[in-house]
PDB file of C-alpha atoms in Angstrom:
ATOM      1  CA  MET A   1      28.646  66.584  15.259  1.00  0.00           C
ATOM      2  CA  ASN A   2      30.888  63.813  15.225  1.00  0.00           C
ATOM      3  CA  GLY A   3      32.898  62.779  18.371  1.00  0.00           C
ATOM      4  CA  SER A   4      32.194  63.938  21.848  1.00  0.00           C
ATOM      5  CA  LYS A   5      29.344  66.271  22.440  1.00  0.00           C
ATOM      6  CA  HIS A   6      31.847  68.518  24.557  1.00  0.00           C
ATOM      7  CA  ASP A   7      35.440  68.004  25.775  1.00  0.00           C
ATOM      8  CA  ARG A   8      36.537  67.377  29.567  1.00  0.00           C
ATOM      9  CA  ALA A   9      37.202  70.966  30.086  1.00  0.00           C
ATOM     10  CA  GLY A  10      33.541  71.672  29.284  1.00  0.00           C
ATOM     11  CA  ALA A  11      34.341  73.892  26.089  1.00  0.00           C
ATOM     12  CA  ARG A  12      31.627  73.378  23.589  1.00  0.00           C
ATOM     13  CA  ALA A  13      32.481  72.717  19.885  1.00  0.00           C
ATOM     14  CA  GLU A  14      31.198  75.229  17.396  1.00  0.00           C
ATOM     15  CA  ALA A  15      27.598  76.357  17.609  1.00  0.00           C
ATOM     16  CA  ALA A  16      25.181  74.424  15.489  1.00  0.00           C
ATOM     17  CA  THR A  17      22.083  75.147  14.136  1.00  0.00           C
ATOM     18  CA  VAL A  18      19.218  72.770  12.704  1.00  0.00           C
ATOM     19  CA  ARG A  19      16.466  74.497  10.595  1.00  0.00           C
ATOM     20  CA  PHE A  20      13.306  72.981   8.921  1.00  0.00           C
ATOM     21  CA  ALA A  21       9.818  73.932   7.932  1.00  0.00           C
ATOM     22  CA  PHE A  22       6.694  71.726   7.657  1.00  0.00           C
ATOM     23  CA  THR A  23       3.208  72.161   6.241  1.00  0.00           C
ATOM     24  CA  PRO A  24       0.904  73.439   8.765  1.00  0.00           C
ATOM     25  CA  ALA A  25      -0.897  70.227   9.377  1.00  0.00           C
ATOM     26  CA  ALA A  26      -1.251  68.377  12.533  1.00  0.00           C
ATOM     27  CA  ALA A  27       0.148  65.248  11.006  1.00  0.00           C
ATOM     28  CA  TYR A  28       3.791  66.889  10.899  1.00  0.00           C
ATOM     29  CA  VAL A  29       3.789  68.048  14.363  1.00  0.00           C
ATOM     30  CA  ARG A  30       4.801  64.385  15.504  1.00  0.00           C
ATOM     31  CA  ALA A  31       7.860  64.555  13.098  1.00  0.00           C
ATOM     32  CA  ALA A  32       8.874  67.925  14.575  1.00  0.00           C
ATOM     33  CA  ARG A  33       8.892  66.521  18.181  1.00  0.00           C
ATOM     34  CA  LEU A  34      10.747  63.556  17.172  1.00  0.00           C
ATOM     35  CA  VAL A  35      13.480  65.624  15.582  1.00  0.00           C
ATOM     36  CA  ALA A  36      13.545  68.133  18.459  1.00  0.00           C
ATOM     37  CA  ALA A  37      14.209  65.223  21.021  1.00  0.00           C
ATOM     38  CA  ASP A  38      16.878  63.782  18.643  1.00  0.00           C
ATOM     39  CA  VAL A  39      18.507  67.079  18.231  1.00  0.00           C
ATOM     40  CA  ALA A  40      18.411  67.811  22.074  1.00  0.00           C
ATOM     41  CA  ALA A  41      19.974  64.276  23.022  1.00  0.00           C
ATOM     42  CA  HIS A  42      22.790  64.814  20.394  1.00  0.00           C
ATOM     43  CA  ALA A  43      23.394  68.261  21.788  1.00  0.00           C
ATOM     44  CA  GLY A  44      23.653  66.667  25.303  1.00  0.00           C
ATOM     45  CA  VAL A  45      20.378  67.852  26.977  1.00  0.00           C
ATOM     46  CA  ALA A  46      20.039  65.880  30.228  1.00  0.00           C
ATOM     47  CA  SER A  47      18.130  62.752  29.390  1.00  0.00           C
ATOM     48  CA  GLY A  48      15.475  63.637  32.235  1.00  0.00           C
ATOM     49  CA  LEU A  49      14.642  66.751  30.068  1.00  0.00           C
ATOM     50  CA  LEU A  50      14.090  64.978  26.686  1.00  0.00           C
ATOM     51  CA  ASP A  51      10.472  64.536  27.338  1.00  0.00           C
ATOM     52  CA  GLU A  52      10.108  68.022  28.259  1.00  0.00           C
ATOM     53  CA  VAL A  53      11.571  69.110  25.069  1.00  0.00           C
ATOM     54  CA  ARG A  54       9.632  66.882  22.887  1.00  0.00           C
ATOM     55  CA  GLN A  55       6.201  67.951  24.694  1.00  0.00           C
ATOM     56  CA  ALA A  56       7.147  71.592  24.566  1.00  0.00           C
ATOM     57  CA  VAL A  57       7.891  71.419  20.858  1.00  0.00           C
ATOM     58  CA  GLY A  58       4.873  69.461  20.170  1.00  0.00           C
ATOM     59  CA  GLU A  59       2.688  72.183  22.000  1.00  0.00           C
ATOM     60  CA  ALA A  60       4.552  75.203  20.310  1.00  0.00           C
ATOM     61  CA  CYS A  61       4.085  73.522  16.910  1.00  0.00           C
ATOM     62  CA  THR A  62       0.589  72.528  17.532  1.00  0.00           C
ATOM     63  CA  ARG A  63      -0.201  76.414  18.513  1.00  0.00           C
ATOM     64  CA  ALA A  64       1.505  77.325  15.108  1.00  0.00           C
ATOM     65  CA  VAL A  65      -0.413  74.837  12.871  1.00  0.00           C
ATOM     66  CA  LEU A  66      -3.761  76.144  14.878  1.00  0.00           C
ATOM     67  CA  ARG A  67      -2.897  79.803  14.071  1.00  0.00           C
ATOM     68  CA  HIS A  68      -2.223  79.088  10.260  1.00  0.00           C
ATOM     69  CA  ARG A  69      -5.576  77.015   9.995  1.00  0.00           C
ATOM     70  CA  ASP A  70      -7.580  79.867  11.910  1.00  0.00           C
ATOM     71  CA  ARG A  71      -6.423  82.313   9.321  1.00  0.00           C
ATOM     72  CA  GLY A  72      -6.197  80.200   6.130  1.00  0.00           C
ATOM     73  CA  ILE A  73      -2.493  80.497   6.078  1.00  0.00           C
ATOM     74  CA  ASP A  74      -0.742  77.667   3.854  1.00  0.00           C
ATOM     75  CA  GLU A  75       2.796  79.026   4.345  1.00  0.00           C
ATOM     76  CA  LEU A  76       5.337  76.673   6.363  1.00  0.00           C
ATOM     77  CA  VAL A  77       5.679  76.710   9.949  1.00  0.00           C
ATOM     78  CA  ARG A  78       9.435  77.085  10.691  1.00  0.00           C
ATOM     79  CA  VAL A  79      11.371  75.462  13.427  1.00  0.00           C
ATOM     80  CA  GLU A  80      14.806  76.141  14.566  1.00  0.00           C
ATOM     81  CA  PHE A  81      17.126  74.340  16.970  1.00  0.00           C
ATOM     82  CA  SER A  82      20.268  76.083  18.005  1.00  0.00           C
ATOM     83  CA  ILE A  83      23.182  74.290  20.109  1.00  0.00           C
ATOM     84  CA  GLY A  84      25.486  76.690  21.824  1.00  0.00           C
ATOM     85  CA  ASP A  85      25.841  77.614  25.553  1.00  0.00           C
ATOM     86  CA  ARG A  86      22.077  76.198  25.747  1.00  0.00           C
ATOM     87  CA  PHE A  87      19.869  74.150  23.646  1.00  0.00           C
ATOM     88  CA  VAL A  88      17.235  76.517  22.125  1.00  0.00           C
ATOM     89  CA  ALA A  89      14.047  75.650  20.181  1.00  0.00           C
ATOM     90  CA  LYS A  90      12.106  78.212  18.283  1.00  0.00           C
ATOM     91  CA  VAL A  91       8.814  77.716  16.498  1.00  0.00           C
ATOM     92  CA  THR A  92       7.503  80.532  14.277  1.00  0.00           C
ATOM     93  CA  ASP A  93       4.030  80.817  12.577  1.00  0.00           C
ATOM     94  CA  ASN A  94       3.068  83.429   9.953  1.00  0.00           C
ATOM     95  CA  ALA A  95      -0.163  84.450  11.688  1.00  0.00           C
ATOM     96  CA  GLN A  96      -0.362  88.506  11.675  1.00  0.00           C
ATOM     97  CA  ASP A  97      -1.870  89.062  15.320  1.00  0.00           C
ATOM     98  CA  LEU A  98      -0.984  87.830  18.779  1.00  0.00           C
ATOM     99  CA  ARG A  99      -3.993  86.852  20.835  1.00  0.00           C
ATOM    100  CA  ALA A 100      -2.293  86.056  23.905  1.00  0.00           C
ATOM    101  CA  ARG A 101       0.631  88.307  24.421  1.00  0.00           C
ATOM    102  CA  SER A 102       3.382  87.369  26.490  1.00  0.00           C
ATOM    103  CA  GLY A 103       3.222  90.281  28.812  1.00  0.00           C
ATOM    104  CA  ASP A 104      -0.579  89.821  29.168  1.00  0.00           C
ATOM    105  CA  ARG A 105      -2.416  87.681  31.943  1.00  0.00           C
ATOM    106  CA  VAL A 106      -3.298  84.410  30.302  1.00  0.00           C
ATOM    107  CA  GLY A 107      -7.075  84.586  30.100  1.00  0.00           C
ATOM    108  CA  ALA A 108      -7.551  88.191  30.039  1.00  0.00           C
ATOM    109  CA  GLY A 109      -9.692  89.203  27.213  1.00  0.00           C
ATOM    110  CA  VAL A 110     -11.062  86.995  24.437  1.00  0.00           C
ATOM    111  CA  ALA A 111     -10.549  87.932  20.802  1.00  0.00           C
ATOM    112  CA  GLY A 112     -13.506  87.829  18.681  1.00  0.00           C
ATOM    113  CA  GLY A 113     -15.369  91.319  19.246  1.00  0.00           C
ATOM    114  CA  ASP A 114     -15.059  92.047  15.474  1.00  0.00           C
ATOM    115  CA  ALA A 115     -15.983  88.396  14.384  1.00  0.00           C
ATOM    116  CA  ARG A 116     -18.913  87.253  12.346  1.00  0.00           C
ATOM    117  CA  ALA A 117     -21.794  85.942  14.709  1.00  0.00           C
ATOM    118  CA  ASN A 118     -21.151  82.297  13.256  1.00  0.00           C
ATOM    119  CA  ASP A 119     -17.300  82.458  13.918  1.00  0.00           C
ATOM    120  CA  HIS A 120     -17.827  83.643  17.553  1.00  0.00           C
ATOM    121  CA  GLU A 121     -17.845  80.436  19.200  1.00  0.00           C
ATOM    122  CA  ALA A 122     -14.889  78.971  16.952  1.00  0.00           C
ATOM    123  CA  ILE A 123     -12.738  82.164  17.742  1.00  0.00           C
ATOM    124  CA  GLU A 124     -13.419  81.778  21.588  1.00  0.00           C
ATOM    125  CA  GLU A 125     -12.644  77.896  21.632  1.00  0.00           C
ATOM    126  CA  ASP A 126      -9.320  78.814  19.470  1.00  0.00           C
ATOM    127  CA  THR A 127      -8.555  81.697  21.757  1.00  0.00           C
ATOM    128  CA  LEU A 128      -9.055  79.499  24.871  1.00  0.00           C
ATOM    129  CA  SER A 129      -7.040  76.818  23.242  1.00  0.00           C
ATOM    130  CA  GLU A 130      -4.155  78.983  22.384  1.00  0.00           C
ATOM    131  CA  GLU A 131      -4.228  80.341  26.055  1.00  0.00           C
ATOM    132  CA  ILE A 132      -4.197  76.945  27.426  1.00  0.00           C
ATOM    133  CA  THR A 133      -1.163  76.036  25.400  1.00  0.00           C
ATOM    134  CA  LEU A 134       0.760  79.003  26.519  1.00  0.00           C
ATOM    135  CA  ILE A 135      -0.043  77.932  30.131  1.00  0.00           C
ATOM    136  CA  VAL A 136       1.093  74.461  29.639  1.00  0.00           C
ATOM    137  CA  LEU A 137       4.308  75.671  27.957  1.00  0.00           C
ATOM    138  CA  GLY A 138       4.940  78.126  30.806  1.00  0.00           C
ATOM    139  CA  GLY A 139       4.732  74.848  33.130  1.00  0.00           C
ATOM    140  CA  LEU A 140       7.062  72.752  31.066  1.00  0.00           C
ATOM    141  CA  VAL A 141       9.606  75.277  30.010  1.00  0.00           C
ATOM    142  CA  GLU A 142      11.456  77.534  32.628  1.00  0.00           C
ATOM    143  CA  ASP A 143      13.041  79.568  29.913  1.00  0.00           C
ATOM    144  CA  LEU A 144       9.891  80.699  27.536  1.00  0.00           C
ATOM    145  CA  VAL A 145       9.594  83.759  25.525  1.00  0.00           C
ATOM    146  CA  VAL A 146       6.591  84.520  23.031  1.00  0.00           C
ATOM    147  CA  THR A 147       7.363  87.252  20.608  1.00  0.00           C
ATOM    148  CA  GLY A 148       5.801  88.976  17.644  1.00  0.00           C
ATOM    149  CA  PRO A 149       4.312  89.677  15.480  1.00  0.00           C
ATOM    150  CA  ASP A 150       7.607  90.294  13.935  1.00  0.00           C
ATOM    151  CA  ALA A 151       8.333  92.404  10.643  1.00  0.00           C
ATOM    152  CA  GLU A 152       7.546  89.265   8.519  1.00  0.00           C
ATOM    153  CA  GLY A 153       4.196  88.986  10.487  1.00  0.00           C
ATOM    154  CA  GLY A 154       4.747  85.988  12.585  1.00  0.00           C
ATOM    155  CA  THR A 155       4.937  85.139  16.046  1.00  0.00           C
ATOM    156  CA  THR A 156       8.086  82.867  17.668  1.00  0.00           C
ATOM    157  CA  VAL A 157       7.725  80.780  20.807  1.00  0.00           C
ATOM    158  CA  SER A 158      11.387  80.471  21.810  1.00  0.00           C
ATOM    159  CA  MET A 159      12.428  77.930  24.729  1.00  0.00           C
ATOM    160  CA  SER A 160      15.766  76.825  26.037  1.00  0.00           C
ATOM    161  CA  TRP A 161      17.150  74.078  28.114  1.00  0.00           C
ATOM    162  CA  PRO A 162      20.588  74.047  29.921  1.00  0.00           C
ATOM    163  CA  LEU A 163      23.432  72.059  28.477  1.00  0.00           C
ATOM    164  CA  PRO A 164      26.516  70.264  30.406  1.00  0.00           C
ATOM    165  CA  GLY A 165      29.204  72.755  30.939  1.00  0.00           C
ATOM    166  CA  SER A 166      26.875  75.799  30.394  1.00  0.00           C
ATOM    167  CA  GLY A 167      27.537  77.048  33.728  1.00  0.00           C
ATOM    168  CA  SER A 168      23.731  76.989  34.870  1.00  0.00           C
ATOM    169  CA  ALA A 169      23.096  75.843  38.086  1.00  0.00           C
ATOM    170  CA  ALA A 170      20.309  73.557  36.634  1.00  0.00           C
ATOM    171  CA  ASP A 171      22.909  71.632  34.917  1.00  0.00           C
ATOM    172  CA  HIS A 172      22.913  67.778  35.702  1.00  0.00           C
TER     173      HIS A 172
END
């Protein structure tokens, strides 16, 4: 990504992708946020949106870490940033279920009906936490999609932001 981020005619250089994975621990969420902001800045995301990118990626990574923790999953949380017509951030966990489906009303139904009695409060708290995270993400990111579980068993939070020259009305 040397040289200018895009030429004067608005044509983008070849699309780029940055991928990494981290151990599902809260200590690594900060690193993911910093990488997100740096890659977004290099991609040309408007400086006024960089805090939004950083916060949204942090929320999505925290959600993934909590989903792993709740299910005792030690597999890595996967993060991918794509630079093309838009800056796209994807955070994928490996949890098998999806408590708050993207098409469901947030807050409708609380998982835990089949939970052991001593786990009930923790499940309700974690479900509420996940629903709140999705509400926060929905407020931060105009282009937000939650998909899954996929064939590999995880859910993906996909978010995108406009880049200069992408033809979006939201470009700065």
